[in-house]
XYZ file of C-alpha atoms in Angstrom:
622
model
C 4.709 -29.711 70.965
C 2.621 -27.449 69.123
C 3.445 -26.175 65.295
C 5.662 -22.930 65.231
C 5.766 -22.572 61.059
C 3.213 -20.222 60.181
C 2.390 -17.993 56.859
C 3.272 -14.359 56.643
C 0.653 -12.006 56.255
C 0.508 -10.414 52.828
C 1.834 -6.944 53.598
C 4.515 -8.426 55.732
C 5.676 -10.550 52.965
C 5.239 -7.516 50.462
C 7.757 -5.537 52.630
C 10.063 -8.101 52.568
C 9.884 -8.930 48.483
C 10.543 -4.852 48.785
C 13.838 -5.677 50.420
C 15.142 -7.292 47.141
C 13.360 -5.188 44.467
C 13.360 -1.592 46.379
C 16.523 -0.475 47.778
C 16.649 3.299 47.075
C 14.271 5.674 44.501
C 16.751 4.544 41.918
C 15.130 1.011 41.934
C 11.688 2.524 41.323
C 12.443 4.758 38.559
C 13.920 1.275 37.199
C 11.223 -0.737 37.328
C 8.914 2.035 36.202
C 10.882 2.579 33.143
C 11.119 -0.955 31.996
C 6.977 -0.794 32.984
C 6.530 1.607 30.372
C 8.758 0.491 27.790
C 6.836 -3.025 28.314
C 3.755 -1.389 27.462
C 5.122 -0.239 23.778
C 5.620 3.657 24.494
C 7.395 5.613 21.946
C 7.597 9.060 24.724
C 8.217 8.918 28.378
C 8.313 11.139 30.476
C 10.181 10.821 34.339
C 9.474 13.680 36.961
C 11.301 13.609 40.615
C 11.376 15.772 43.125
C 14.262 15.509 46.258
C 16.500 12.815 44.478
C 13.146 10.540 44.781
C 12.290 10.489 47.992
C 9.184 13.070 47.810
C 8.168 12.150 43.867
C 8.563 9.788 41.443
C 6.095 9.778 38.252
C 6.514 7.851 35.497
C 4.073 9.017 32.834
C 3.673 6.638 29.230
C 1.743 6.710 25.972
C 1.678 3.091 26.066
C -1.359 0.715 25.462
C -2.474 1.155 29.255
C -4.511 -1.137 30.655
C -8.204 -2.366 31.252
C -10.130 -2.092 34.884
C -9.325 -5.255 35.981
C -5.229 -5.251 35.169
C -5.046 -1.849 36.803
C -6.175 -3.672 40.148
C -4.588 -6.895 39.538
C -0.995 -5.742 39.054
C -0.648 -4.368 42.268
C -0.632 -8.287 43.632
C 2.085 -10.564 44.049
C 3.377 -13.022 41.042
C 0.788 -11.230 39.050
C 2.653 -10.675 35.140
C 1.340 -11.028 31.834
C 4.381 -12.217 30.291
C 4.885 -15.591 32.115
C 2.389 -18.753 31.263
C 4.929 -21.783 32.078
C 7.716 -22.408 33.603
C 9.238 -22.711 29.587
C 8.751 -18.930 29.028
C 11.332 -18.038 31.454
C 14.221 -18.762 28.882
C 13.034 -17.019 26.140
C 11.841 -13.547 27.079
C 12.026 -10.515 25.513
C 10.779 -8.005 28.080
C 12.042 -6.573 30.865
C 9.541 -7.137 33.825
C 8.564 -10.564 34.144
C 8.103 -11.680 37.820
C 5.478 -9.775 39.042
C 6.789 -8.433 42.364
C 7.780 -4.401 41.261
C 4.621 -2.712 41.917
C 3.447 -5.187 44.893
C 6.967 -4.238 46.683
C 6.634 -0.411 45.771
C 2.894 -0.246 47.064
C 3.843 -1.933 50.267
C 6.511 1.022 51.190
C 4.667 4.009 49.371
C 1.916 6.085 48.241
C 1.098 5.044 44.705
C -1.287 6.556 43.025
C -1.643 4.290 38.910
C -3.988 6.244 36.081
C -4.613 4.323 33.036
C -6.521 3.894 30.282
C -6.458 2.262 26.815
C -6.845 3.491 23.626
C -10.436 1.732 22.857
C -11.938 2.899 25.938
C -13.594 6.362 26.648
C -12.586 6.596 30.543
C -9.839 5.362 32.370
C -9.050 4.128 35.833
C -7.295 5.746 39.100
C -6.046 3.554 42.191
C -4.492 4.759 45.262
C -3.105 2.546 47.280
C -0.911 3.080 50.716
C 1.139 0.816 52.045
C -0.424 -2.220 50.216
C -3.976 -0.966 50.979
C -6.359 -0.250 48.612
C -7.952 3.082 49.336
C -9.738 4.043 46.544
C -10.530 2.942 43.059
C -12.519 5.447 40.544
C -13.193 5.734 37.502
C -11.725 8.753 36.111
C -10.581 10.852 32.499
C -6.613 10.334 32.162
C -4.903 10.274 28.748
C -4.208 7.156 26.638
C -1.034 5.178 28.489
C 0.268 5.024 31.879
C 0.973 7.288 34.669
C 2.718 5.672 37.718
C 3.165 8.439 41.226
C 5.409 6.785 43.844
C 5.141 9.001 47.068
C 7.115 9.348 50.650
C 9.225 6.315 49.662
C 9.595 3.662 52.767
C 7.047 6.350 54.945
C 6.120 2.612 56.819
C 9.593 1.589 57.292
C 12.004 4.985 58.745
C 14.960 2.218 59.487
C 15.039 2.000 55.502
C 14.323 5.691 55.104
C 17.330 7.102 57.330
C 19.704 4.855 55.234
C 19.413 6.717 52.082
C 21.714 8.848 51.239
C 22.038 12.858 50.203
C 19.894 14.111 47.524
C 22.997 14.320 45.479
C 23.910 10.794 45.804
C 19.981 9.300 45.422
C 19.755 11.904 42.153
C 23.286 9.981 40.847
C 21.831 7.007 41.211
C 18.599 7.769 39.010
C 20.326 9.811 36.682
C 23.099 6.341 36.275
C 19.623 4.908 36.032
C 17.955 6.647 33.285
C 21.045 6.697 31.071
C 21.006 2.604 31.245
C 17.523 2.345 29.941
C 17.896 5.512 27.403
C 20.471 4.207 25.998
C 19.344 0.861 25.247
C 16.379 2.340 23.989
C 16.728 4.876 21.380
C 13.547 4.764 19.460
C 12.014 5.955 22.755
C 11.575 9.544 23.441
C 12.646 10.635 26.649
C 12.337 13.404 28.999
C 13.590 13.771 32.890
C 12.891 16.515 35.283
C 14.118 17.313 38.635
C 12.317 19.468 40.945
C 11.248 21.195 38.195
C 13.773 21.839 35.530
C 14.808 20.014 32.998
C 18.143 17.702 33.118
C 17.817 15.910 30.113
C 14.863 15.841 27.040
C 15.894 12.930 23.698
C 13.779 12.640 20.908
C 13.743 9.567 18.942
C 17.184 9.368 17.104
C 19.862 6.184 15.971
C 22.196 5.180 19.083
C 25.002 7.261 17.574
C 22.955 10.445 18.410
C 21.662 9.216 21.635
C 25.048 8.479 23.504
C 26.095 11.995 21.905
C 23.161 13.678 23.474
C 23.549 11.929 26.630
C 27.091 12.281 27.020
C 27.910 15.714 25.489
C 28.372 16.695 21.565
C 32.056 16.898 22.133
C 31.772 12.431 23.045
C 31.000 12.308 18.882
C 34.430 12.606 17.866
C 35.881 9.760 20.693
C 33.548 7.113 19.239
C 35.019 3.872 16.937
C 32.247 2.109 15.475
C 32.241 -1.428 16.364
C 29.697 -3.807 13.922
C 30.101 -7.817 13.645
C 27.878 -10.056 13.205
C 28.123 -14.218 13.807
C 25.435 -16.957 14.251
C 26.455 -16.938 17.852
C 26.332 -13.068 18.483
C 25.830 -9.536 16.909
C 27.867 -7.001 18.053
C 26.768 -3.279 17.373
C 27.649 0.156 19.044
C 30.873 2.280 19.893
C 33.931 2.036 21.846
C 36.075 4.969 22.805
C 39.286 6.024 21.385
C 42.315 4.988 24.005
C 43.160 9.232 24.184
C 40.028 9.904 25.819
C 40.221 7.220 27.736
C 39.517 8.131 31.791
C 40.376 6.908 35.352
C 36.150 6.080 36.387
C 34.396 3.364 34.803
C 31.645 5.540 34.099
C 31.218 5.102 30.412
C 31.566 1.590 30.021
C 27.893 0.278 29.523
C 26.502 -3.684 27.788
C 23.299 -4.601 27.030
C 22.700 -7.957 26.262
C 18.870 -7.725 24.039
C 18.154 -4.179 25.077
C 18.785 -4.677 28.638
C 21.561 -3.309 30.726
C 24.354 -5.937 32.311
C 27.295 -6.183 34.624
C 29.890 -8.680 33.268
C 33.729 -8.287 34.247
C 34.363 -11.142 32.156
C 33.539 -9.118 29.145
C 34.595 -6.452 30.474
C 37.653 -7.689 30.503
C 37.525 -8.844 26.770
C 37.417 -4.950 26.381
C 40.421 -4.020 28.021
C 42.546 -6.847 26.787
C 41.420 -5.208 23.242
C 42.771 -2.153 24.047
C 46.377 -3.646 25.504
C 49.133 -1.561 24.923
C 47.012 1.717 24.120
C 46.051 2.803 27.616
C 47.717 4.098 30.337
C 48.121 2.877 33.730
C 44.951 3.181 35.793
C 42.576 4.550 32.622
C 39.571 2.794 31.666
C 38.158 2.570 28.072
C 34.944 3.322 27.359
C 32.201 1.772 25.388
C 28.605 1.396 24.677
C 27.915 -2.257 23.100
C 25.061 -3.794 22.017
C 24.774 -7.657 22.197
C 22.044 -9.656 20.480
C 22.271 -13.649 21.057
C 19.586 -15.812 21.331
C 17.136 -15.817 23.930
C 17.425 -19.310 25.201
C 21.284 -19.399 25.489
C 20.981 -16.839 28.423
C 19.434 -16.733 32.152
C 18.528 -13.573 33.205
C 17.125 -14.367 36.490
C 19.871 -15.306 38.624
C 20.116 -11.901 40.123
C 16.791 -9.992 42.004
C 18.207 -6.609 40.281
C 18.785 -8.324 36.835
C 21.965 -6.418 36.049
C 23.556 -9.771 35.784
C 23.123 -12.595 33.190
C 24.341 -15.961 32.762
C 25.594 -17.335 29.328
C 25.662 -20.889 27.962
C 29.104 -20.202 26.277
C 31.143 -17.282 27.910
C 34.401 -17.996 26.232
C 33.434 -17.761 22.701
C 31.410 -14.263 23.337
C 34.821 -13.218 25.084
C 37.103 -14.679 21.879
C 33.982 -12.653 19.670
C 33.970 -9.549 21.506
C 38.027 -9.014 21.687
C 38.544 -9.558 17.868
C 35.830 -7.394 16.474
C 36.611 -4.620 19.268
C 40.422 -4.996 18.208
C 39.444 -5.174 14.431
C 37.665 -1.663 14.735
C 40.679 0.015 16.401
C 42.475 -1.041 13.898
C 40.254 -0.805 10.649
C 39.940 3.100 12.003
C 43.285 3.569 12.186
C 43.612 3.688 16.248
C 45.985 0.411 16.685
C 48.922 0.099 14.985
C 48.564 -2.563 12.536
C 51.211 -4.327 10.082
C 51.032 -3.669 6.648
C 52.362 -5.429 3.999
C 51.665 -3.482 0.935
C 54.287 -2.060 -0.777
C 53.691 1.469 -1.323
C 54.401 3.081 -4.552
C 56.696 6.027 -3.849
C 59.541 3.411 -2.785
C 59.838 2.667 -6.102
C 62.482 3.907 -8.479
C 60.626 6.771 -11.048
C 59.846 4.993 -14.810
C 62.898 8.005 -16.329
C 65.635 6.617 -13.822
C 65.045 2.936 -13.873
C 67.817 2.268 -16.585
C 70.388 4.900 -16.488
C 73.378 4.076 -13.901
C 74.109 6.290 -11.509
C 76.927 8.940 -11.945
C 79.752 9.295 -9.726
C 80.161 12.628 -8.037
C 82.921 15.274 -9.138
C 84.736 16.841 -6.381
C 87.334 19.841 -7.048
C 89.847 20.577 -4.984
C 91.842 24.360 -4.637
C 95.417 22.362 -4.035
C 97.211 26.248 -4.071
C 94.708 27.508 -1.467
C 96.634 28.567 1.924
C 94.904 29.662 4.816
C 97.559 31.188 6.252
C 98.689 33.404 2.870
C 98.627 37.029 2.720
C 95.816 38.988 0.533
C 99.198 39.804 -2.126
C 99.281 36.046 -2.577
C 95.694 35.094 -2.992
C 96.071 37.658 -5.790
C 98.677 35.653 -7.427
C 96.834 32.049 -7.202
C 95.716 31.030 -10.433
C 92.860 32.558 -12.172
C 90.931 29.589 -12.410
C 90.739 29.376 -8.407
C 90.431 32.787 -8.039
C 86.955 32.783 -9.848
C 86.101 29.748 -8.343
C 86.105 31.470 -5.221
C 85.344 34.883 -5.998
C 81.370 34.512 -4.867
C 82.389 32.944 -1.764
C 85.289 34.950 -0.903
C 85.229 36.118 2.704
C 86.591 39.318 4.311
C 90.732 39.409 4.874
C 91.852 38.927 8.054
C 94.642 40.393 9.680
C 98.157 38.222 9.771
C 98.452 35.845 12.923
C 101.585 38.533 14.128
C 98.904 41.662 14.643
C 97.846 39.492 17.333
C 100.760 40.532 19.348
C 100.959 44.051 18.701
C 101.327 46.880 21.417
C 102.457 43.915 23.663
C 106.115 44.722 23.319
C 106.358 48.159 24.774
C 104.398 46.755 27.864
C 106.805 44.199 28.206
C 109.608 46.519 27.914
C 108.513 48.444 31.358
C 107.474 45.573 33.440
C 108.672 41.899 31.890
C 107.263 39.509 34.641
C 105.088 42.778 36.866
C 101.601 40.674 37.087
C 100.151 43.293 40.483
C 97.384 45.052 38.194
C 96.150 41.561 36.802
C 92.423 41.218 39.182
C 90.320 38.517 39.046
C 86.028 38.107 39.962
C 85.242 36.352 42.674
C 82.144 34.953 44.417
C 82.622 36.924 48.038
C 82.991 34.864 50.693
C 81.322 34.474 53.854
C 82.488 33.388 57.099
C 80.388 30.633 59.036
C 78.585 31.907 61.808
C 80.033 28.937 63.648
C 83.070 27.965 64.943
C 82.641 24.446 64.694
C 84.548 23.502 61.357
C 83.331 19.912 61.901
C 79.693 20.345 60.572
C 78.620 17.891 58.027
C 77.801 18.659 54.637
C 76.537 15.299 53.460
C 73.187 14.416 52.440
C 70.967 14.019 55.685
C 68.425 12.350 53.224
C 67.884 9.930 50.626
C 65.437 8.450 48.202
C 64.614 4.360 48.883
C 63.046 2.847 45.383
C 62.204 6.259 44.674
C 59.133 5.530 46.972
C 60.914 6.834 49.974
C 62.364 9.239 51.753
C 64.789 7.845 54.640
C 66.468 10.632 56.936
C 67.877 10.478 60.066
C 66.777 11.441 63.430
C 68.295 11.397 67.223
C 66.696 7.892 68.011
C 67.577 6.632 64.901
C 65.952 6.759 61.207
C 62.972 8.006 59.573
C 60.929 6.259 56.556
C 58.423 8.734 54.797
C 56.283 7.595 52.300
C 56.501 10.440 49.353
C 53.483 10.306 47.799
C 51.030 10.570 51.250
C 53.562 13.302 52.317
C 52.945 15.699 49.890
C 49.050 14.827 49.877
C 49.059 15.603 53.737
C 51.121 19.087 52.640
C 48.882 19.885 49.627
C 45.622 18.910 51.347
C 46.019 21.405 54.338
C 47.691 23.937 51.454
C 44.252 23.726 49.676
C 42.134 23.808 52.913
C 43.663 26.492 54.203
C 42.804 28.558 50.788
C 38.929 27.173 50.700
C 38.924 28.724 54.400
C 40.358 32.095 54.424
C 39.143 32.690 50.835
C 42.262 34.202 49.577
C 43.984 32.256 46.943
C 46.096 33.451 44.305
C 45.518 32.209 40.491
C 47.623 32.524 36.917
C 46.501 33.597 34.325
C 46.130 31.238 31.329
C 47.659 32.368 27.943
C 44.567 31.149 26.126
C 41.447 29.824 27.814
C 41.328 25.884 27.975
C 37.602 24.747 27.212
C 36.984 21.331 28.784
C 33.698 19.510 27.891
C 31.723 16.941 30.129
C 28.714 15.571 30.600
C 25.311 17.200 31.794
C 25.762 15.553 35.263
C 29.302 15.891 35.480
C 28.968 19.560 34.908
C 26.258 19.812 37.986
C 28.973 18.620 39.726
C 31.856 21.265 38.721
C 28.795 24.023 39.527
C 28.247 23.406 42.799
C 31.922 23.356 43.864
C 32.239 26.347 41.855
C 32.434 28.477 44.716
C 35.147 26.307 46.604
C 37.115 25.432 42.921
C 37.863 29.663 42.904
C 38.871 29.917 46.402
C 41.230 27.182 45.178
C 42.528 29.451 42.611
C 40.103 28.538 39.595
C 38.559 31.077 37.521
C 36.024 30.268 35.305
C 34.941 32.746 32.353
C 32.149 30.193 31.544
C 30.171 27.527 33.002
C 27.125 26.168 31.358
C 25.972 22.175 30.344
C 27.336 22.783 27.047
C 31.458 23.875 28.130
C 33.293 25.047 30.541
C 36.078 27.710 29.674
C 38.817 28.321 32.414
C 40.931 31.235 32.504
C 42.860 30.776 35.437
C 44.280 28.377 37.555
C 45.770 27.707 41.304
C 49.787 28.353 41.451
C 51.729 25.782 40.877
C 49.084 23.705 38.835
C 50.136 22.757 35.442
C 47.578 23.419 32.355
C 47.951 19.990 31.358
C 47.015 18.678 34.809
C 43.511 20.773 35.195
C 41.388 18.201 33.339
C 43.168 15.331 34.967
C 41.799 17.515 38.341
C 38.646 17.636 37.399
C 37.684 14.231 36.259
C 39.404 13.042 39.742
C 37.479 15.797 41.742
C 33.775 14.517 39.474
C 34.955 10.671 40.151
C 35.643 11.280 44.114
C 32.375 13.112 44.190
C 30.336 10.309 42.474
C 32.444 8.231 44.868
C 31.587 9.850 47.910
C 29.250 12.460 47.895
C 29.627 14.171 50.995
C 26.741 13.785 53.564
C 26.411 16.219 56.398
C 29.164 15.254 58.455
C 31.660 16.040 55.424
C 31.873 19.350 53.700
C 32.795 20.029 50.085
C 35.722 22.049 50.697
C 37.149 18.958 52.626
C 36.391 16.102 49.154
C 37.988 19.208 47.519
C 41.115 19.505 49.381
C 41.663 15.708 49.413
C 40.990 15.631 45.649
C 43.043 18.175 44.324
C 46.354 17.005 46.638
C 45.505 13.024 45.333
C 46.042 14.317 41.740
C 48.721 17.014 42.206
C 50.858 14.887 44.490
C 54.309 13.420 44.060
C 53.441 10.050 42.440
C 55.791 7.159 43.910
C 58.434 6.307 40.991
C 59.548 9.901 40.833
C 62.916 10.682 41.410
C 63.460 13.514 43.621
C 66.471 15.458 44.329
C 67.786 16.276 47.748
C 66.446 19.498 48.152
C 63.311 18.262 47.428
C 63.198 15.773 49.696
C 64.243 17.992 52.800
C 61.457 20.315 51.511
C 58.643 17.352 51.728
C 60.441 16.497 55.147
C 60.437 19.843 56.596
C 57.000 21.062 54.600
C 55.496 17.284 56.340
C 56.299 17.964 60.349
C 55.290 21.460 59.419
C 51.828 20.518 59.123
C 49.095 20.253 61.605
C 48.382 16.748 61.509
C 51.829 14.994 60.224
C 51.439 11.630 60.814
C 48.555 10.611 58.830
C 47.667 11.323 55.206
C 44.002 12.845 53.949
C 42.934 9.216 53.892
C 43.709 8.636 56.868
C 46.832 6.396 56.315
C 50.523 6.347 57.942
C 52.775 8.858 56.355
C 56.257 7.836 58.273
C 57.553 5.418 60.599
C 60.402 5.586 62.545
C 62.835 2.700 63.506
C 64.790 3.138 66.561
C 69.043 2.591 66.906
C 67.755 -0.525 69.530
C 65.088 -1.825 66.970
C 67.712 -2.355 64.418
C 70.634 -3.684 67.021
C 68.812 -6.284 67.556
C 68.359 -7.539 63.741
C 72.463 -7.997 64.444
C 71.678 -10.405 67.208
C-alpha cells in the first residue's frame, strides 16, 4: 500500500496557522500593536479604514529593523525572543512564537517599511498572499510601518463571515483600549477612515483610563495599591454606584498584558458583596506583577488566557486588598471602634449632679369658666398666663341658640333636610346575575392567571408588557410621530467616546422614540426631553441597555436599528417579575397583550402565555 502522509506546502500551512492567529481585523491590529510595542516605541500611531477590512497600518518609532530581519520575519517560527525551550517561562514580551506576520501575509497584502536608526536607507517588502513580490531599498523614517490590505482577499469563505463595519470597528476599538491601557508610557493615536477617535499622550494610568473612558470616569475610581512577595497589585476599581449591567470595564493585565480570568474575576465581585445590585457588574482596571516563571502564557493561540502556579492565594490577595480600598476610602461600611470625643460628658458638667425639673401647675384653671371668673383667679396665675392667653370663646350654651324657635314650628318636621349623592345609573342589562369578582389574578407575582371559555390562561408579566411596549415603540420609530415631556432641568449623562458613536447614530430613531437631545458631542450628552411614560431616573438605565444590546448585537442587514431599539427600550421599561400588580393592571396587560399584532411571542422570540384546557386539568384528578 503506498504512503498517504505527506507535508503541506508552505502557503497552505500559512493559511491554516492564520486560522488560529487571524480571525477578524481585530486580531491584526493586535498583533501589530504588541509588534510595535516589542520594538521599544514611545508613539504609535493605528490608521483603519472600513472597520479593517480595506486598511490596517500600524506605523512605530521603534528601533526597526536591518535588511535581513525585514525578510526573515515574514517566515514561520521565525522570533527573536525565543533561543531554548527555557525562555518560554520567563518572557517579558508580547510576541514570541513567530507565526503573526507569516499568518497575516498568507491572507493579505502587506506591504513592511523599516529602517533603523544607524542606517541611512531603509527597506520596503510587499508581499501577497505569502509571495514575495518585491523587495527595495527605499527612504522611510526611523521605526516601523506595517499596511495590512483586502484582509482574507485568498480566502472569501473567511471574508463573508465578518461582520458589519460597526461590529469589526468594536472589536478593534475593545482592542486598542487593552493594549493602551496596559501601556501608558506609550503615545497613542487611532484613526478611522479618516478622523480621529482617540489621540493619548504619554501620561500615569490614572490619566489614561480617564482619557479613554471619559473625564467624568475620574471621580468613580478607588485606588487599589498592595504589594506582597507573591504579587503587586496596582490600578483602580470602580465605586459600587457607578457600577453597570455590561462587563465592559472590567480589564487585568497580568505584566503588561491583557487576560481573561473568571476566577479573579470573581475575587472582584465577592469584594464588592453586599454593595451591588442585582445584575450590575463592578468595574476595574488592575495591574498584576508576579514573577515570570510562576505563569504560562501559552496555553491559549490568542493569549488572553494565562495559567498560574498558585491561583488561590492571588484570589485570597486580590479580594483583601480590593476590599481594604473600599473600605480605607470610605465606600464599605467598616466597624469602628474608636470612641469618638463628642460622646463624652463636657470638662464644666462632669461633677455637678443633675437637677430635677420644676413643673407648675394652674390647680384654679377651668376650661369651662366664664371670662368674669378667669378675672377673679389669683394674680399669680393670671400673669403666668397673661402672654399665652388665648382669645375667649363663647359659653358651650351659644351653641344652641336660634334652635328653639325652629323647634317651636316643626319639633320632629325633617322634609327640607337633603343629602349629596353619587347619581346612579341603571345597568344596561337586565341580567342582575353578572359577576363582579376578579376575572384575574397575580401567581408569585410572576403571573397573570385569567380565565377563558376552554379553561385558564397563564401570562408571563414581564414578556407581556415587552411584546406591548416593543410594538408601542415600533410603531413610533415608523410613523415618526411620537410625543415627548419636557424635562424640568436637562439631565447630562456622560459616556465613553465609543459609547457615544453609538447614541449618535440612533439619534435619529432615539427622537422618533420621544428623545430630544439639546446636545450631543464625545464630551456629554444633555437631554431635554423624554418619551411619555419614561421616568427621568430610568433614561440612563435605557441607554446603557440600548449601548450594551448594540455591542451585543449590532444589527447586520437583515435587522434594522429601529427594531434593536424597540426591543431595547421595552426590555428596560418593562414590568420586572416580582412586582405586584393590581387588578386593573393586570386586565390592562391582558387586554393591551391580545391587542397586539403578534401576541403569543415576546421580542425575543419567547412564549408569552399558555393556556391549560378544563380536560387537561380533569385528568390531574384521575
Amino acid at each position: 500500500m503506498s504512503d498517504i502522509i505527506q507535508l503541506l506546502p508552505d502557503h497552505v500551512a500559512n493559511q491554516i496557522a492564520a486560522g488560529e492567529v487571524v480571525q477578524r481585523p481585530a486580531s491584526v491590529v493586535k498583533e501589530l500593536l504588541e509588534n510595535a510595542i516589542d520594538a521599544n516605541a514611545t508613539e504609535i500611531k493605528l490608521i483603519i479604514k472600513d472597520a479593517g477590512k480595506t486598511l490596517v497600518q500600524v506605523i512605530d518609532n521603534g528601533k526597526g529593523m536591518s535588511v535581513t530581519d525585514a525578510r526573515l520575519s515574514f517566515e514561520r517560527h521565525a522570533t527573536s525572543k525565543i533561543r531554548a525551550a527555557e525562555d518560554l517561562f520567563q518572557l517579558n514580551t508580547k510576541g514570541f512564537r513567530g507565526e503573526a506576520l507569516a499568518s497575516i501575509a498568507a491572507i493579505a497584502h502587506v506591504e513592511l517599511k523599516t529602517k533603523q536608526v544607524a542606517d541611512d536607507l531603509g527597506t520596503v517588502i510587499v508581499i501577497e498572499g505569502s509571495d514575495v513580490k518585491s523587495q527595495e531599498v527605499s527612504v522611510t523614517p526611523t521605526g516601523t510601518s506595517v499596511s495590512v490590505k483586502h484582509l482574507f482577499f485568498n480566502i472569501p469563505a473567511r471574508r463573508n463571515f465578518l461582520k458589519s463595519d460597526t461590529v469589526e470597528l468594536r472589536h478593534i476599538t475593545d482592542e486598542f483600549h487593552r493594549v493602551a491601557l496596559a501601556h501608558p508610557n506609550i503615545a497613542f493615536a487611532f484613526y478611522h477612515n479618516g478622523s480621529e477617535l482617540f489621540n493619548v499622550p504619554q501620561e500615569n494610568y490614572r490619566q489614561r483610563v480617564v482619557h479613554i473612558f471619559g473625564t467624568k470616569t475620574n471621580e468613580k475610581l478607588v485606588p487599589v495599591e498592595e504589594e506582597t512577595e507573591v504579587l503587586k497589585i496596582s490600578g483602580f476599581v470602580g465605586k459600587p454606584e457607578f457600577s453597570k449591567k455590561t462587563k465592559s470595564e472590567q480589564y487585568f493585565f497580568v505584566n503588561q498584558r491583557f487576560i481573561k480570568s473568571p476566577y479573579l474575576n470573581h475575587a472582584i465581585k465577592s469584594a464588592f458583596e453586599g454593595l451591588l445590585k442585582d445584575g450590575y457588574h463592578p468595574s476595574y482596571f488592575l495591574n498584576l506583577m508576579v514573577d515570570p516563571k510562576s505563569i504560562d502564557i501559552n496555553i491559549h493561540p490568542t493569549k488572553t488566557e494565562i495559567k498560574f502556579d498558585d491561583e488561590h492565594t492571588l484570589y485570597a490577595i486580590l479580594r483583601a486588598a480590593v476590599k481594604h480600598s473600599l473600605g480605607q476610602f470610605n465606600i464599605a461600611p467598616i466597624l469602628d471602634f474608636e470612641q469618638q470625643s463628642s460622646f463624652n460628658t463636657p470638662y464644666n458638667y462632669k461633677d455637678k449632679t443633675a437637677a430635677a425639673p420644676a413643673i407648675e401647675v394652674d390647680r384654679s384653671f377651668n376650661p369651662f369658666a366664664d371670662d368674669s371668673s378667669s378675672k377673679n383667679s389669683s394674680p399669680k396665675t393670671s400673669n403666668y398666663n397673661n402672654e399665652y392667653k388665648s382669645k375667649p370663646t363663647p359659653a358651650w350654651e351659644s351653641l344652641y341658640v336660634g334652635l328653639e324657635s325652629k323647634s317651636n314650628n316643626s319639633p320632629s318636621d325633617f322634609s327640607e333636610v337633603t343629602f349629596e349623592s353619587a347619581t346612579k345609573n341603571e345597568s344596561i342589562f337586565n341580567d342582575s346575575t353578572i359577576e363582579t369578582a376578579k376575572t384575574t389574578f397575580q401567581l408569585q407575582q410572576k403571573y397573570i392567571v385569567s380565565t377563558i371559555k376552554s379553561g385558564m390562561l397563564v401570562i408571563d408579566q414581564n414578556r407581556a408588557h415587552q411584546r406591548i411596549l416593543y410594538e408601542s415603540f415600533l410603531k413610533h420609530i415608523t410613523i415618526q410621530e411620537a410625543t415627548s415631556q419636557q424635562l424640568l432641568f436637562p439631565l447630562q449623562l456622560h459616556y465613553t467616546p465609543s459609547e457615544t458613536k453609538i447614541i449618535q447614530d440612533l439619534k435619529t430613531n432615539l427622537e422618533h422614540t420621544g428623545f430630544v437631545f439639546s446636545e450631543l458631542s464625545t464630551k456629554e450628552i444633555t437631554i431635554t426631553g423624554v418619551p411619555v411614560g419614561v421616568p427621568e431616573s430610568e433614561v440612563s438605565i435605557i441607554l446603557e441597555q440600548l449601548i450594551s444590546d448594540v455591542e451585543n448585537d449590532v444589527p447586520d442587514t437583515n435587522f434594522s436599528a429601529a427594531d434593536l431599539l424597540a426591543k431595547s427600550m421595552a426590555k428596560s421599561l418593562a414590568i420586572k417579575n416580582g412586582q405586584s400588580l393590581n387588578s386593573t393592571e393586570q386586565e390592562h396587560i391582558v387586554n393591551s397583550l391580545f391587542a397586539c399584532k403578534e401576541p403569543n411571542v415576546s421580542p425575543t422570540n419567547r412564549p408569552t402565555f399558555i393556556t391549560m384546557a378544563v380536560d387537561d386539568i380533569e385528568k390531574k384528578f384521575m
